[in-house]
Coordinates of C-alpha atoms in Angstrom, one line a residue:
Chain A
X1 CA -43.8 39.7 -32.3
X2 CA -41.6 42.8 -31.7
X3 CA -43.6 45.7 -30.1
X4 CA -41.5 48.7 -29.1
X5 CA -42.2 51.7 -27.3
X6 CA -39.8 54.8 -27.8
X7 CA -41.1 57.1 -24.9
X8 CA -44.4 57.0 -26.2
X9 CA -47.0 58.5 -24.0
X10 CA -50.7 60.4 -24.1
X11 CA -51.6 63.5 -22.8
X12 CA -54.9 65.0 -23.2
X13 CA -54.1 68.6 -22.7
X14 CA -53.0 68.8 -18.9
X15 CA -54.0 65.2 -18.6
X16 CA -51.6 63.2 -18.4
X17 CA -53.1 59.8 -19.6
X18 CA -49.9 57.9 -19.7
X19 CA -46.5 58.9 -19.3
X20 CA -43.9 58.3 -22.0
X21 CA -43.0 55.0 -21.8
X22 CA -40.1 53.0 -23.3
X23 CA -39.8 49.3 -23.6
X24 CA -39.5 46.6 -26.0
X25 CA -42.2 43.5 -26.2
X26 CA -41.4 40.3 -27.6
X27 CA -43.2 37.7 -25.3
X28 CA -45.5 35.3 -26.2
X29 CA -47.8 35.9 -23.4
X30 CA -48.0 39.9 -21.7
X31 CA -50.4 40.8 -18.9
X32 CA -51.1 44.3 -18.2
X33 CA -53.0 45.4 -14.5
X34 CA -53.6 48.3 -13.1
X35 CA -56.5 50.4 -11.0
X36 CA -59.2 51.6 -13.0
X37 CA -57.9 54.4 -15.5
X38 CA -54.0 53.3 -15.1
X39 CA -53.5 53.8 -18.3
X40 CA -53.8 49.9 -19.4
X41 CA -56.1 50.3 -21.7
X42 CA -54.5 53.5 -23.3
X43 CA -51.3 51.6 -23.4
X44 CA -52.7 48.7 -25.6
X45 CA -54.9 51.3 -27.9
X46 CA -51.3 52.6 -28.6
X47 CA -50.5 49.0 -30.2
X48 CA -52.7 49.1 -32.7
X49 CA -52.8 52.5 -33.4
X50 CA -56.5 53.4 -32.0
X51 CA -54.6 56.1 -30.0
X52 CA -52.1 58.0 -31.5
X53 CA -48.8 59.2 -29.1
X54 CA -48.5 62.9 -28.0
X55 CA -45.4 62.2 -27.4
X56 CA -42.5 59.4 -28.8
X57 CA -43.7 56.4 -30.9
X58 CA -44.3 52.8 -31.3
X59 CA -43.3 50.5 -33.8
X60 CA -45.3 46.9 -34.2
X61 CA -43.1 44.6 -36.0
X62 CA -41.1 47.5 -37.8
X63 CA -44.0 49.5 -38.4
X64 CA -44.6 53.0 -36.7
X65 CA -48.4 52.4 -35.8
X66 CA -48.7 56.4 -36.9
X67 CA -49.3 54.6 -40.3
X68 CA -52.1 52.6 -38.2
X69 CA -53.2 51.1 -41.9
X70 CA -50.3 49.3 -41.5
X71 CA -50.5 48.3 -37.9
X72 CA -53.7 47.1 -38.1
X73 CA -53.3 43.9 -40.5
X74 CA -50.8 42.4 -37.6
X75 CA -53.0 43.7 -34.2
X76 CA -56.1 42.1 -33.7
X77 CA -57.8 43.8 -30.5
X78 CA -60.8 42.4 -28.3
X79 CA -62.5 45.3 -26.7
X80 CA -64.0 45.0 -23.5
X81 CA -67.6 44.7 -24.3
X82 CA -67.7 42.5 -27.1
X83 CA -71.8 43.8 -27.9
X84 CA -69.6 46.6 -28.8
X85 CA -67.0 44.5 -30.8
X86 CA -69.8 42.5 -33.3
X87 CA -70.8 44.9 -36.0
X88 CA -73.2 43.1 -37.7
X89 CA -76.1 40.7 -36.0
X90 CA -75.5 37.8 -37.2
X91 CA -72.4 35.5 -36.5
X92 CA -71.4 34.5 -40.0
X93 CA -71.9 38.2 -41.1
X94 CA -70.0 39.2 -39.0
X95 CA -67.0 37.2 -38.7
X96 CA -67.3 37.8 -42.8
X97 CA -67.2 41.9 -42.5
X98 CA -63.5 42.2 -42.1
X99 CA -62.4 40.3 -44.8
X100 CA -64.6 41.8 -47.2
X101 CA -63.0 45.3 -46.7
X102 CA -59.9 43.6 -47.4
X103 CA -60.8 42.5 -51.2
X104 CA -60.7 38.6 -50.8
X105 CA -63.1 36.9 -53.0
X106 CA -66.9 35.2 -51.9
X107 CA -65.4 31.6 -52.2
X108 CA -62.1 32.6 -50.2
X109 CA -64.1 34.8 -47.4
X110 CA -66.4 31.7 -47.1
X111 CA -63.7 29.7 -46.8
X112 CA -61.7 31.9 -44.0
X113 CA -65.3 31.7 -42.1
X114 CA -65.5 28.2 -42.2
X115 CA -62.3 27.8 -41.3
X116 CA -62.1 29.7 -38.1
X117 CA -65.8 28.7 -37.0
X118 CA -63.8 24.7 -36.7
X119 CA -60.9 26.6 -35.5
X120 CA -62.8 27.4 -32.1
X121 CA -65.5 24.6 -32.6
X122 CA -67.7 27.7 -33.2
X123 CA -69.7 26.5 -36.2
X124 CA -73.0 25.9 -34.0
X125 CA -72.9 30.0 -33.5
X126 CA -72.6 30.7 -37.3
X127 CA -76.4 31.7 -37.6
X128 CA -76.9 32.7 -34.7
X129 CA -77.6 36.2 -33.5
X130 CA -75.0 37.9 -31.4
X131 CA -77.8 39.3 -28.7
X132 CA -79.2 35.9 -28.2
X133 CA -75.5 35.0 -27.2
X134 CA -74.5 34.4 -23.9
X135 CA -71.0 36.3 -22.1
X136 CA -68.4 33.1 -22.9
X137 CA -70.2 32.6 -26.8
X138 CA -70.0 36.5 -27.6
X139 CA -66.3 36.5 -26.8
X140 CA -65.7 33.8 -28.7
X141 CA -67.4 34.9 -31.5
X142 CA -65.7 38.0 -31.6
X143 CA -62.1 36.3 -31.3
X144 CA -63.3 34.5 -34.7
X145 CA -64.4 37.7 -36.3
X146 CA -60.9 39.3 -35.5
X147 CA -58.7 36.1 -35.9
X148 CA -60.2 35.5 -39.4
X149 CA -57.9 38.1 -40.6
X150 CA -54.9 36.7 -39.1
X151 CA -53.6 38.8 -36.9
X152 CA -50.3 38.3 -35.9
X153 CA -50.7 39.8 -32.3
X154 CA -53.9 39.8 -30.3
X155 CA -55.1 42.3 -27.9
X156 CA -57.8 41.5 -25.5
X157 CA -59.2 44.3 -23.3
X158 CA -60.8 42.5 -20.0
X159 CA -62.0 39.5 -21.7
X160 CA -63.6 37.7 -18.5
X161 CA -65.0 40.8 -17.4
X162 CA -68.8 40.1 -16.7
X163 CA -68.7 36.3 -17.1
X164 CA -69.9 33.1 -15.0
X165 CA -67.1 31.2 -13.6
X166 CA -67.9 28.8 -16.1
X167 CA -68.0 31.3 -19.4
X168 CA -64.9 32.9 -17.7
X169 CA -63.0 29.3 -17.7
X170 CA -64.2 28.9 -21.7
X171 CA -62.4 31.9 -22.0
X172 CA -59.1 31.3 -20.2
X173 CA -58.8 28.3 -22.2
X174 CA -59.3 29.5 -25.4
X175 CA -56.7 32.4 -24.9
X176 CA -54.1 29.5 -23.2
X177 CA -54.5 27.6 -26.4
X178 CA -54.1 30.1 -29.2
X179 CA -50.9 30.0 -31.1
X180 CA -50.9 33.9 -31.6
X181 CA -49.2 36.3 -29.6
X182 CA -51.6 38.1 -26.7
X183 CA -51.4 40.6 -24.5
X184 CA -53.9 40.6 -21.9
X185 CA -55.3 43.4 -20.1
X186 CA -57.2 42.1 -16.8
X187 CA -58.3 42.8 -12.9
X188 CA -58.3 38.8 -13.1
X189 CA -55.7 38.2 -11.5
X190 CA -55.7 34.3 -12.1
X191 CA -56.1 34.8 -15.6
X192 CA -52.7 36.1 -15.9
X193 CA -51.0 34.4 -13.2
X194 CA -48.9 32.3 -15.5
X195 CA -47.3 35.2 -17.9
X196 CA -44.1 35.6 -18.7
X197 CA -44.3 38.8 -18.5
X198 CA -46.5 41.3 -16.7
X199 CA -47.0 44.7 -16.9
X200 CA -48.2 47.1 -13.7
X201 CA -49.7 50.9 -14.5
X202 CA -50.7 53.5 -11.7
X203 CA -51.8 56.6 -12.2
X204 CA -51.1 56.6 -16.1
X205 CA -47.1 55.2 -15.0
X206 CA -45.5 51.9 -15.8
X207 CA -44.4 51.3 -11.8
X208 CA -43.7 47.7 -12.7
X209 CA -42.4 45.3 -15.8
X210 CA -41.9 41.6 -14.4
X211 CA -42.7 38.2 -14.1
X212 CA -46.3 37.3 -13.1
X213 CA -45.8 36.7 -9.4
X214 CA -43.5 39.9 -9.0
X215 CA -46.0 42.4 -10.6
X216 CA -48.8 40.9 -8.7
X217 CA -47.4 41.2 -5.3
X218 CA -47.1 44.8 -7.0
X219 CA -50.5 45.5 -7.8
X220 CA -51.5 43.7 -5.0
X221 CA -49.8 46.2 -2.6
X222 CA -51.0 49.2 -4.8
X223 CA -54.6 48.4 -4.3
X224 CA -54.4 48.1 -0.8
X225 CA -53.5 51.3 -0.1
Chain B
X1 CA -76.9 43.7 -30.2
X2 CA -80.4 43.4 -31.8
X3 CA -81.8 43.3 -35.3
X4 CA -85.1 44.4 -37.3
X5 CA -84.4 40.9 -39.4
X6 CA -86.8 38.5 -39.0
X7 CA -85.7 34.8 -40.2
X8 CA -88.1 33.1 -42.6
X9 CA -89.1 32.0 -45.9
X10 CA -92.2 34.6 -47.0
X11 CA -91.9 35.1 -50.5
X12 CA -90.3 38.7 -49.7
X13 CA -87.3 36.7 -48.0
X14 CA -86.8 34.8 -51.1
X15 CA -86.8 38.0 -53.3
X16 CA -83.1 39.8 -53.6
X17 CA -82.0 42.4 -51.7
X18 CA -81.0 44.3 -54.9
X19 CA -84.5 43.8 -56.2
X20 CA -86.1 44.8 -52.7
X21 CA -84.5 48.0 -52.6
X22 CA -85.2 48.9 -56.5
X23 CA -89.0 48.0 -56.0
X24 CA -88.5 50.4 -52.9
X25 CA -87.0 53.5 -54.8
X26 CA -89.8 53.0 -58.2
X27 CA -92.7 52.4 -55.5
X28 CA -91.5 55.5 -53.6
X29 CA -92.0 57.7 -56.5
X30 CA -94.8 56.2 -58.3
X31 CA -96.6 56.7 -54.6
X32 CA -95.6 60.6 -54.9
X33 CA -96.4 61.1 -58.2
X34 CA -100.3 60.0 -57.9
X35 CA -102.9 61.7 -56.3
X36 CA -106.3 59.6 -56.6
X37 CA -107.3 58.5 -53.8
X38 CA -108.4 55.0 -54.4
X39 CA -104.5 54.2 -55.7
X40 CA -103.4 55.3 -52.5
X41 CA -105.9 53.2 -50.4
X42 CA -104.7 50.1 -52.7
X43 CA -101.2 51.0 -52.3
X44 CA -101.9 51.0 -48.8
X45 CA -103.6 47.5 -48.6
X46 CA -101.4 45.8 -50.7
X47 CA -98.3 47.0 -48.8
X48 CA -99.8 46.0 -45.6
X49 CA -100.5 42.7 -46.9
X50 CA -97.1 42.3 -48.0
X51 CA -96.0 43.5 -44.2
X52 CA -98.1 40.8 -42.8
X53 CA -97.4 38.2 -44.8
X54 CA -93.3 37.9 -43.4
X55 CA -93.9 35.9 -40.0
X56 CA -93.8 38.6 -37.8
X57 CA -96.6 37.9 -34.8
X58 CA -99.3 40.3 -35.4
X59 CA -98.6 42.4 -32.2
X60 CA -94.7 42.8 -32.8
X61 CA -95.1 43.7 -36.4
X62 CA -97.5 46.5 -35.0
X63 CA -95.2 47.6 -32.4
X64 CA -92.3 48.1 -35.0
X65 CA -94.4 50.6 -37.1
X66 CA -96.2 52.9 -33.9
X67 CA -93.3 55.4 -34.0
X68 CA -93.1 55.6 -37.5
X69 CA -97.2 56.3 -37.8
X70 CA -97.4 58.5 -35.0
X71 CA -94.8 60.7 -36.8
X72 CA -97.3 59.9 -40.3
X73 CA -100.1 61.2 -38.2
X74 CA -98.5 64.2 -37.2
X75 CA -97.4 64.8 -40.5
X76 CA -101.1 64.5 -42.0
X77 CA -102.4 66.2 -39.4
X78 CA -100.4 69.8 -40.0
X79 CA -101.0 69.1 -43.6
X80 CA -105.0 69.3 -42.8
X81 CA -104.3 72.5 -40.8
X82 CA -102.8 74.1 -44.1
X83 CA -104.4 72.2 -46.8
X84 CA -107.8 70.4 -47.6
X85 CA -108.8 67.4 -45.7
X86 CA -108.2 65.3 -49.4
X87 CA -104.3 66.7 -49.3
X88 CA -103.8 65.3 -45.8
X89 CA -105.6 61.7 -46.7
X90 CA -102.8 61.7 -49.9
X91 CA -100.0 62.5 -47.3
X92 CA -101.1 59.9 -44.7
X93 CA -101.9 57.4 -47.5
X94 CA -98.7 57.4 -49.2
X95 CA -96.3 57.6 -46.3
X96 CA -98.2 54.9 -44.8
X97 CA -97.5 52.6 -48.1
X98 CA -94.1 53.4 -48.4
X99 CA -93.6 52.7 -44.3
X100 CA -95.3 49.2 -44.7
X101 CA -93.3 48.4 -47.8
X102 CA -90.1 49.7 -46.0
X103 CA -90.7 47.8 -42.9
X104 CA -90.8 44.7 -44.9
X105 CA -87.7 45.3 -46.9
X106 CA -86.0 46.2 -43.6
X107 CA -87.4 43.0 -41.9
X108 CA -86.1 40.3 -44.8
X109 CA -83.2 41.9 -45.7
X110 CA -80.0 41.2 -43.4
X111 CA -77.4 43.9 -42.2
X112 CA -74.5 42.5 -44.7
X113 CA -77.0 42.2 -47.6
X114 CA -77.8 46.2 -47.1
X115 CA -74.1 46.9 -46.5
X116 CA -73.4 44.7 -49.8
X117 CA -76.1 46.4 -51.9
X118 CA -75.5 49.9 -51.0
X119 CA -72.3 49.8 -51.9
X120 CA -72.8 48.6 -55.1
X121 CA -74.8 51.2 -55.9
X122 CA -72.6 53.8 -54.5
X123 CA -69.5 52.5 -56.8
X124 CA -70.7 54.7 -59.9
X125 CA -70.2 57.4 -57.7
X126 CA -66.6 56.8 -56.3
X127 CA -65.6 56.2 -59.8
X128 CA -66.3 60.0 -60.0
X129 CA -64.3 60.9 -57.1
X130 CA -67.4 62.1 -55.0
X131 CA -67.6 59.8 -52.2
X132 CA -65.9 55.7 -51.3
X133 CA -68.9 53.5 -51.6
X134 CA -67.7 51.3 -48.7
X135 CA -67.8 53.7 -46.5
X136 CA -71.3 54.7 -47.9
X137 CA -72.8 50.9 -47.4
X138 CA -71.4 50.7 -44.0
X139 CA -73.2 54.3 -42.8
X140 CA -76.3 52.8 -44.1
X141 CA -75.8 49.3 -42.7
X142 CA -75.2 51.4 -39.3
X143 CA -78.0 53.2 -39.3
X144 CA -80.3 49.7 -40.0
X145 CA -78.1 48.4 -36.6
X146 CA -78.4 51.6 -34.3
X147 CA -82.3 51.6 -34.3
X148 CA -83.0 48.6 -32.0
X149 CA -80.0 49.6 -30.0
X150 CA -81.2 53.2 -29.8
X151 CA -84.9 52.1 -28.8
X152 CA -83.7 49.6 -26.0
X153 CA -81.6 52.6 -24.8
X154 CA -84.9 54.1 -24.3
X155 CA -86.7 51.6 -22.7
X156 CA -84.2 51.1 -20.2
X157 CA -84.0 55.4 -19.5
X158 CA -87.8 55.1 -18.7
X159 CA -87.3 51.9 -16.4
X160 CA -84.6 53.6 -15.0
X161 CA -87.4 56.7 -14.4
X162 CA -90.1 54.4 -13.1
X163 CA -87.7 52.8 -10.4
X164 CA -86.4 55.9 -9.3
X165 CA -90.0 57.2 -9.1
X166 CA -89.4 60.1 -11.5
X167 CA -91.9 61.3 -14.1
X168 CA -90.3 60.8 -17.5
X169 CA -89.8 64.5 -19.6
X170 CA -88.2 65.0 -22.8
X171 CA -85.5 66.6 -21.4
X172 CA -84.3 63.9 -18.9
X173 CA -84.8 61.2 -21.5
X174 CA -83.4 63.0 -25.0
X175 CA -80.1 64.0 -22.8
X176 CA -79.0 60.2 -21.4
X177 CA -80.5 59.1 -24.4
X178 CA -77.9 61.4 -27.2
X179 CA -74.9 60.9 -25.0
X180 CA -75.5 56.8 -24.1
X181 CA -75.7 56.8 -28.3
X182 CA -73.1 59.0 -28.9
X183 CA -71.1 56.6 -26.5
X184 CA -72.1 53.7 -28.0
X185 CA -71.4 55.3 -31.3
X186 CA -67.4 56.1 -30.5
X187 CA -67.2 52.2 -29.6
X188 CA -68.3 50.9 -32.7
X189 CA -66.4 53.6 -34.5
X190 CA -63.4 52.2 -32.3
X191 CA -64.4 48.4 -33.3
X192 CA -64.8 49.6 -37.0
X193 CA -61.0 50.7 -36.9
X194 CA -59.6 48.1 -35.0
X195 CA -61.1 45.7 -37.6
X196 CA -59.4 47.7 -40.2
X197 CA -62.5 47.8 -42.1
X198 CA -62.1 51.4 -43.4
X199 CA -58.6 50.8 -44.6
X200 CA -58.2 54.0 -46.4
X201 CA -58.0 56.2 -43.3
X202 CA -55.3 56.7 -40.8

């Protein structure tokens, strides 16, 4: 994974969503924390090319992402809600829509669908529909409906966000045991306690880039003010 | 996320989805091209018999049409003000038909097999420059998804009413109601993207 941002930032007319940034991602693990509208989420749309810079650009793995087409086969991206995330009501479908814009065949699309349902021991959820789901199993069928693509780098916006301690565990483990690149956007802090790497926006600035425990203490001090 | 699928194995789940939506199109204007009566009525029975025979309990498979009939009924209704009472029964007849045999294509055919279907029949078209067929199916397929979504969205406004006491009015449903969907409406848009699904734009 090589993400880099070449002051790259968003303004929406006076609003200044987030400030140019420049930095270069290569990590196998990235957290990103902030307040509520920080500018996390802005900063990871930017990755895959959901939000185009005002200002600068970024380039995922040698591509500028203002050709998102191109961006787009190596960024997978989880958004917060996955009800928003599953397209189609039914599992299989679902996890099957991707691919079929892409031009593979019936046999190989059933195939890629198979495949990532063992991936994530996910093949009880195949025919299942995704608003009889609970929190932890709509997550993790929306990481098989983006991963069946193979993505090279995933984004996941808030993934424990409204889950049990027990859904939010599933979770954790899952994104601990993929092989893929991730960068997680979170207000759990435990979830990304471990990174190598963590990223701190305040008010739609970068204020800190550093290992887990260093950006925390960070964050930590910028919410109690 | 809901769906107006029902899982089963009536006869109309076992028919294709291709062959669903054909029978749809020819009994649509075979419906508006006859004016006796007694047709209609038949049209209407048979239709109706065909809706009840998917597996859908009796009281939900009535609750899925009342929005649709009320708007039939309103129809038929101006049409009696204007017309005679026999123009009106036509009107109501065959849009009652066509609702019941739509209902029951809509309730045994999935999302993908809509999205699948659609766009087949949209690929003469593309060939001809006038529109991309994928992004046809999928508008369709969307529109299939958004109606449970967009009458749970409702529901919850009106409970939202009731426990805040207020009466519910047009005007203070309609307005949460078009800016919830419009919401929800960006998101999918944004998960449609992100999924790379409509690869032609950028």
């Amino acid at each position: 994974m090589d993400i880099r941002f070449e002051g790259a930032g968003v303004s929406y007319g006076a609003r200044v969503a987030l400030a140019p940034v420049t930095l270069q991602l290569n990590e196998k693990r990235i957290g990103i924390i902030g307040l509520n509208g920080s500018g996390k989420t802005t900063f990871a749309r930017l990755i895959n090319g959901l939000t185009k810079p005002s200002v600068g650009r970024v380039i995922v793995n040698g591509r500028d992402t203002a050709d998102a087409k191109a961006v787009l086969t190596d960024v997978g991206f989880i958004f917060q809600s996955p009800q928003n995330q599953i397209i189609l009501p039914i599992v299989r479908d679902d996890i099957a829509f991707g691919l079929k814009s892409r031009g593979y065949k019936p046999a190989e699309i059933e195939a890629k669908v198979e495949a990532v349902l063992q991936r994530f021991s996910a093949a009880h959820l195949a025919e299942r529909r995704a608003h009889e789901l609970s929190g932890g199993e709509l997550q993790l069928a929306a990481l098989c409906s983006v991963l069946v693509t193979g993505p090279d780098i995933l984004i996941l916006d808030e993934p424990t966000n409204q889950l049990d301690l027990k859904n939010r565990g599933l979770v954790q483990r899952l994104v601990e045991s993929l092989p893929e690149n991730a960068i997680v956007i979170s207000h759990d802090l435990e979830l990304v306690a471990d990174y190598e790497r963590v990223l701190v926006f305040h008010e739609g600035n970068l204020v800190a880039d550093a290992p887990a425990g260093e950006a925390i203490r960070c964050y930590r001090e910028i919410a109690s003010r | 996320m809901k769906s107006l699928f029902v899982e089963g194995n009536s006869a109309m789940h076992r028919v294709s989805a291709r062959a669903k939506l054909l029978a749809l199109a020819a009994l649509g204007v075979v419906l508006f091209l006859s004016t006796n009566l007694l047709l209609l009525a038949l049209a209407v029975v048979a239709t109706a018999a065909i809706y009840f025979s998917i597996g859908l309990p009796g009281r939900s498979a009535l609750a899925r049409l009342k929005p649709v009939f009320l708007t039939i009924v309103i129809v038929a209704l101006f049409s009696l003000a204007f017309n005679p009472w026999h123009v009106a029964i036509v009107a109501l007849l065959r849009l009652t038909a066509l609702m019941l045999f739509a209902a029951a294509v809509t309730a045994t055919t999935t999302i993908a097999q809509f999205i699948d279907e659609i766009t087949l029949l949209a690929r003469p078209l593309e060939r001809l420059g006038l529109l991309r067929a994928n992004d046809v199916g999928l508008a369709v397929g969307l529109v299939v998804r958004f109606v449970p979504e967009i009458l749970d969205r409702y529901s919850a406004i009106r409970e939202a009413h009731a426990a805040r006491g207020i009466k519910v009015r047009p005007t203070t449903v309609l307005v949460p109601l078009v800016i919830l969907t419009l919401r929800d409406a960006d998101n999918i848009a944004a998960a449609i993207d992100a999924r790379g699904v409509r690869r032609h734009l950028n």
